[in-house]
CSV table of C-alpha atoms in Angstrom, one decimal:
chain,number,residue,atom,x,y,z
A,1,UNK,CA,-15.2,0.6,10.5
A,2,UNK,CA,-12.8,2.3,7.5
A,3,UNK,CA,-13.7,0.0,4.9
A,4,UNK,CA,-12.7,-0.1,1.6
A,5,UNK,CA,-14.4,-2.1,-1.7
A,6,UNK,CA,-12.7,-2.2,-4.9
A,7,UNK,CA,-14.9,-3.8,-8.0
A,8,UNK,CA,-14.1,-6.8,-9.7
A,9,UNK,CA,-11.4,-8.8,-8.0
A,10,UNK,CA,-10.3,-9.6,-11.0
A,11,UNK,CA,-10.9,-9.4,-14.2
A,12,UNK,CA,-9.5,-10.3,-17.8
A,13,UNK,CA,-10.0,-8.3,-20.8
A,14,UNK,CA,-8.7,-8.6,-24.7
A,15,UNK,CA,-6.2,-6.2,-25.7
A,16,UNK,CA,-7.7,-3.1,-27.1
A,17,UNK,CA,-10.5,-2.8,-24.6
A,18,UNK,CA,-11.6,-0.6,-22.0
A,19,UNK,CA,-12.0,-1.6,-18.5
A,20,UNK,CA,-13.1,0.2,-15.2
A,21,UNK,CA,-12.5,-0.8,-11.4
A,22,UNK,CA,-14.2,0.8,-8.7
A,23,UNK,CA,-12.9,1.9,-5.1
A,24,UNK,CA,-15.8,2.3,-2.5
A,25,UNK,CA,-15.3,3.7,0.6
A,26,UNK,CA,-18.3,2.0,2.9
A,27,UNK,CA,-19.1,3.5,5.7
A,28,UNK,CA,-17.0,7.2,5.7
A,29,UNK,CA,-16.7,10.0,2.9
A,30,UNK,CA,-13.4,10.3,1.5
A,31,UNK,CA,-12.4,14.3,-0.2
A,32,UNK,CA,-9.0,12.4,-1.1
A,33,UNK,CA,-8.4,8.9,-3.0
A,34,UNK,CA,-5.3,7.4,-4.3
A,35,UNK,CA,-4.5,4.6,-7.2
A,36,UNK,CA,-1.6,2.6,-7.0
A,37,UNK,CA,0.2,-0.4,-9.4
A,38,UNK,CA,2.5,-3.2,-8.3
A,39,UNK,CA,3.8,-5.2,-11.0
A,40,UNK,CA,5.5,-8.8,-9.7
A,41,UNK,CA,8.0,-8.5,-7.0
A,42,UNK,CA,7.7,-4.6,-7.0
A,43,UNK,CA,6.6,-2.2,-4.8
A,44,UNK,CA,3.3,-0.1,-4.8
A,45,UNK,CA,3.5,2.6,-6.7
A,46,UNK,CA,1.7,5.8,-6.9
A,47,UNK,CA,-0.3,6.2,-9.8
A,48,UNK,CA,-2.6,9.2,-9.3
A,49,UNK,CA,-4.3,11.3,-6.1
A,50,UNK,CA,-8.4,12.0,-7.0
A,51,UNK,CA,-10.0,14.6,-5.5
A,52,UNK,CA,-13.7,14.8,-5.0
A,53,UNK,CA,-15.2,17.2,-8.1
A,54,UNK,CA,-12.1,17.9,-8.8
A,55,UNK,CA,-9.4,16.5,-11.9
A,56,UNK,CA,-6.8,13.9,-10.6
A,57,UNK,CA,-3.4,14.3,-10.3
A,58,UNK,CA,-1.3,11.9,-11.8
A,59,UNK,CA,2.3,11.0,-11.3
A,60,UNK,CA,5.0,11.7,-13.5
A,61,UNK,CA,5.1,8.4,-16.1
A,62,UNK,CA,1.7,7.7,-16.0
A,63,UNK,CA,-0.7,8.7,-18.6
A,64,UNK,CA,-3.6,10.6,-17.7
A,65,UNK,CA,-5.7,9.7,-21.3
A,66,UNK,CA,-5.0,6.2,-20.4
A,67,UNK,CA,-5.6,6.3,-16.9
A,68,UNK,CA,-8.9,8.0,-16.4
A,69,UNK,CA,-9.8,8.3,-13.1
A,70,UNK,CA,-13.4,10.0,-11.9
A,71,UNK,CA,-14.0,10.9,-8.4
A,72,UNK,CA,-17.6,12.0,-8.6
A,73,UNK,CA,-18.8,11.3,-5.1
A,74,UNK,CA,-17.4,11.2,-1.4
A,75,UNK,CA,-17.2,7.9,-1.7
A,76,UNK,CA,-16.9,6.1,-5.0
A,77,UNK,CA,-13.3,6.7,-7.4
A,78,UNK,CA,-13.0,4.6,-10.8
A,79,UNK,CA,-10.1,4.1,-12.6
A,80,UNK,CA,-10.9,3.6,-16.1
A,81,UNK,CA,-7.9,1.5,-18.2
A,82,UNK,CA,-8.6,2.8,-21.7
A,83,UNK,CA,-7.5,0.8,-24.8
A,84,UNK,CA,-5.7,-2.1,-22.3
A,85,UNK,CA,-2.4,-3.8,-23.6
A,86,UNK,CA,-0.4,-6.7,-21.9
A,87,UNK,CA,2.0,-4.4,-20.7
A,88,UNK,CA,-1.1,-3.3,-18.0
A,89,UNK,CA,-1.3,-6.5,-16.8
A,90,UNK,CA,-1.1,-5.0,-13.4
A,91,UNK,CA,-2.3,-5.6,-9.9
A,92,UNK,CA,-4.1,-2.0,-9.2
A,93,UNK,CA,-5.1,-0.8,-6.0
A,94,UNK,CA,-6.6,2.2,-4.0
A,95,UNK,CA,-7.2,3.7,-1.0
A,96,UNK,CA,-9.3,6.5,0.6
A,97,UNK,CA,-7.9,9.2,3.2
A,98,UNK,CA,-11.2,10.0,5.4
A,99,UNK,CA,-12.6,13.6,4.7
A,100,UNK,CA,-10.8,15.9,7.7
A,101,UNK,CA,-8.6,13.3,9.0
A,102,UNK,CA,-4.9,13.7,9.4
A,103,UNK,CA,-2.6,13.7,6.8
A,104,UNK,CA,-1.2,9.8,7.4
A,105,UNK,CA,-4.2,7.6,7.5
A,106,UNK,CA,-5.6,6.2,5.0
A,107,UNK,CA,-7.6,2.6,4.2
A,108,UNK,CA,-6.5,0.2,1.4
A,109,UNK,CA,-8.7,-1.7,-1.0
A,110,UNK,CA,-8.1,-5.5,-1.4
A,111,UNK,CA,-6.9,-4.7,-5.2
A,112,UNK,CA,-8.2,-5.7,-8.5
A,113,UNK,CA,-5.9,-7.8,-10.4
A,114,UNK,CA,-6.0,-6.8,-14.0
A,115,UNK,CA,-4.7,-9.4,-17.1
A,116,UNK,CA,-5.3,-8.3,-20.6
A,117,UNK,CA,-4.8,-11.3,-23.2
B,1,UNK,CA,19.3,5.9,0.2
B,2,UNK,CA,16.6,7.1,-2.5
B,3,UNK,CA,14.0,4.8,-2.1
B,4,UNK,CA,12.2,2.7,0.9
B,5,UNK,CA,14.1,-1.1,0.7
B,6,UNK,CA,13.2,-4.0,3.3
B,7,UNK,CA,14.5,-7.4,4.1
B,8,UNK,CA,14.6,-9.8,4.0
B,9,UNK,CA,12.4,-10.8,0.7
B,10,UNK,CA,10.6,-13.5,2.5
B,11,UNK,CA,11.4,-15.9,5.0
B,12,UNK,CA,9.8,-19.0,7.1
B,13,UNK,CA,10.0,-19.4,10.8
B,14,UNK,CA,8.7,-22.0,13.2
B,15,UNK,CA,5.8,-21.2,15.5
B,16,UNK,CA,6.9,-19.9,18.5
B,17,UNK,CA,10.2,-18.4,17.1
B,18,UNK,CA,10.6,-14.4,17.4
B,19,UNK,CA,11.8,-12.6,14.4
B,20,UNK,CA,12.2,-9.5,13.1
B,21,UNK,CA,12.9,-7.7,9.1
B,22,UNK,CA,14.1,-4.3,8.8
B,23,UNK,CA,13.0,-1.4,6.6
B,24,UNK,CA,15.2,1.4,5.2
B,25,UNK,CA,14.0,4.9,4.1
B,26,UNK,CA,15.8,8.1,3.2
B,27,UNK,CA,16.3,10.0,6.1
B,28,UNK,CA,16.4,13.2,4.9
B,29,UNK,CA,13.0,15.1,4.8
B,30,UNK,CA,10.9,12.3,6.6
B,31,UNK,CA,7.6,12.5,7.4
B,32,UNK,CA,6.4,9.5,8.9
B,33,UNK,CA,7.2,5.9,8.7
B,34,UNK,CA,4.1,3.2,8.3
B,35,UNK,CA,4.0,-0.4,9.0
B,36,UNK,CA,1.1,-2.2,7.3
B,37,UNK,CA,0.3,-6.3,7.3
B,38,UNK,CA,-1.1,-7.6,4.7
B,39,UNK,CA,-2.4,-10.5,3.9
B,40,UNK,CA,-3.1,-12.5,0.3
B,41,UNK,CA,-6.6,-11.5,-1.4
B,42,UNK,CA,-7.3,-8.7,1.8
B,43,UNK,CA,-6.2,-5.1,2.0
B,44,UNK,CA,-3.1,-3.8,3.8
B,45,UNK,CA,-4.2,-3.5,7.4
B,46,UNK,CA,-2.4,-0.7,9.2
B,47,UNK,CA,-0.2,-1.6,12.1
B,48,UNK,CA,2.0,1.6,13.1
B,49,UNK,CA,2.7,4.8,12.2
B,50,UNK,CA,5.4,6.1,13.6
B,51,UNK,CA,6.8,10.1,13.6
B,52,UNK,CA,9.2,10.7,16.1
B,53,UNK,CA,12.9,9.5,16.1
B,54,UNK,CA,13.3,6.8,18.7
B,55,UNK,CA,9.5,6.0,18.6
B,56,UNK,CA,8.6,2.3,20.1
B,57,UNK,CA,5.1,1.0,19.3
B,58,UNK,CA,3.5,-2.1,20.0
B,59,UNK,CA,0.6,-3.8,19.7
B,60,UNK,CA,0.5,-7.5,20.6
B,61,UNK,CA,3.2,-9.6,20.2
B,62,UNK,CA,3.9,-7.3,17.1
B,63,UNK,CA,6.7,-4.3,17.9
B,64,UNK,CA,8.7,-1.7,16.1
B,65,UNK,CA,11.2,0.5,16.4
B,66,UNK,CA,12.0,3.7,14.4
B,67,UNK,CA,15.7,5.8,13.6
B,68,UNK,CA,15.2,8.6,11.7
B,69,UNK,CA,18.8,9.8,11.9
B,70,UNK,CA,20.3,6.7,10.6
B,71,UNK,CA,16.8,6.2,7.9
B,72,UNK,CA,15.8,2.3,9.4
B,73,UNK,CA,12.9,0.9,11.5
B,74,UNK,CA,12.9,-2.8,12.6
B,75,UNK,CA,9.6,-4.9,13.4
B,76,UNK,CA,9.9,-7.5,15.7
B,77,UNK,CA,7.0,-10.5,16.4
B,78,UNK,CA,7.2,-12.1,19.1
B,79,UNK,CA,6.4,-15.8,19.2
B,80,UNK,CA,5.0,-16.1,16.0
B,81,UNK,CA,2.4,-17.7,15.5
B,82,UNK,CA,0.4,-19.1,11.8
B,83,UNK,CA,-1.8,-16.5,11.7
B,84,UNK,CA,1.1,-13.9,12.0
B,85,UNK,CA,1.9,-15.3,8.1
B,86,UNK,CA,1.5,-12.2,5.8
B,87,UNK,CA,3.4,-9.6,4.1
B,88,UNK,CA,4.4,-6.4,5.9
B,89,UNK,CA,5.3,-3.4,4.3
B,90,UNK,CA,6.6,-0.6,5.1
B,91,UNK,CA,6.2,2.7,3.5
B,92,UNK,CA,7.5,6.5,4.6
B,93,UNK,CA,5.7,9.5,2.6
B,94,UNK,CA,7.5,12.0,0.9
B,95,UNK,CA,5.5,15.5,1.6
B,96,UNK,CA,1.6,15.1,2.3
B,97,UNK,CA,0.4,12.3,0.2
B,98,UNK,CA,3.0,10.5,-2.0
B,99,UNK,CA,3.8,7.2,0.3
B,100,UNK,CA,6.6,5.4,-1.2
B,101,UNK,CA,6.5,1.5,-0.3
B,102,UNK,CA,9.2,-1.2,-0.2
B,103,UNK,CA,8.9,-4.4,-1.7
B,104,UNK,CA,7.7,-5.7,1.5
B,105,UNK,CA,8.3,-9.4,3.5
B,106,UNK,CA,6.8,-12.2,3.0
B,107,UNK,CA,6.5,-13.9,6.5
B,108,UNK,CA,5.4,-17.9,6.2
B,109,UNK,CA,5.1,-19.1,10.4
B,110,UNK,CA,5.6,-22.9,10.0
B,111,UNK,CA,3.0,-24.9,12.3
């Protein structure tokens, strides 16, 4: 049980373009999801909190009209990488907190590595 | 200390060794301290969450040990073995939701 999808794997895209990634939460509902980025030999780092129906929240540094995330279900969250430069060139993951579970557990994705050319 | 730091980096053992990395987190305002393994092209698979200063926790041949006073938690494997090869992290939140991670180690068991 608690598992979590993320759509593609990877994926490359040409500078300029949009691309989205999808976080999945199988088999439970998930109010709460969060998107993190880890650039090479650095930590995770929080990128955004998405509530279900509601707008995200995003951490300070990271740009919410480049970042779009949509949370439209209990169990699907997309990040949406708008007008994608090298510098995204990222390795982005999620994870999903079940709904009324406590306030440490969460389930990770496997990541989507992201290169833009 | 602002931020959650482990070590080592990496390192290689041979089967059957024990070993053990450390993780440092502020120690002010602490929540919780989590151990995750995680291994290349899967997600982080929770190990431990510990709360309470002086917390032990073990599961396997896989152990650790939490200081909240003094900000550090050590995770000790016991005879390690191949499949114990992986990258652990360790990650304390900072109020209800923002986890900050360390770098993590990179654990390579030699057969």
């Amino acid at each position: 049980g608690a598992v979590v999808s993320q759509h593609p794997s990877w994926v490359i895209c040409k500078s300029g373009t949009s691309v989205k990634i999808e976080c999945r939460s199988l088999d439970f509902q998930a109010t709460t999801m969060f998107w993190y980025r880890q650039f090479p030999k650095q930590s995770l780092m929080l990128m955004a909190t998405s509530n279900e129906g509601s707008k995200a929240t995003y951490e300070q540094g990271v740009e919410k009209d480049k970042f779009l995330i949509n949370h439209a279900s209990l169990t699907l969250s997309t990040l949406t990488v708008t007008s994608a430069h090298p510098e995204d060139s990222s390795f982005y993951i999620c994870s999903a907190r079940p709904s009324g579970s406590g306030p440490y557990e969460q389930y990770f994705g496997p990541g989507t590595r992201l290169t833009v050319t | 200390i602002l931020n959650v730091e482990q070590s080592p980096q990496s390192l290689h053992v041979q089967e059957g060794d024990s070993t053990n990395f450390t993780c440092s987190f502020p120690s002010s305002n602490f929540y919780a301290l989590h151990w995750y393994r995680w291994e290349t092209a899967k997600s982080p698979e929770a190990l431990f969450v510990m709360t309470l200063n002086g917390d032990e926790k073990k599961k396997g041949r896989i152990s650790a040990t939490l200081n909240t006073k003094e900000g550090y938690s050590y995770l000790y494997i016991k005879g390690s073995q191949p499949e114990d090869s992986a990258t652990y992290l360790c990650a304390s939140p900072r109020g209800a939701y923002k986890y900050i991670f360390g770098t993590g180690t990179r654990l390579k068991v030699l057969a």
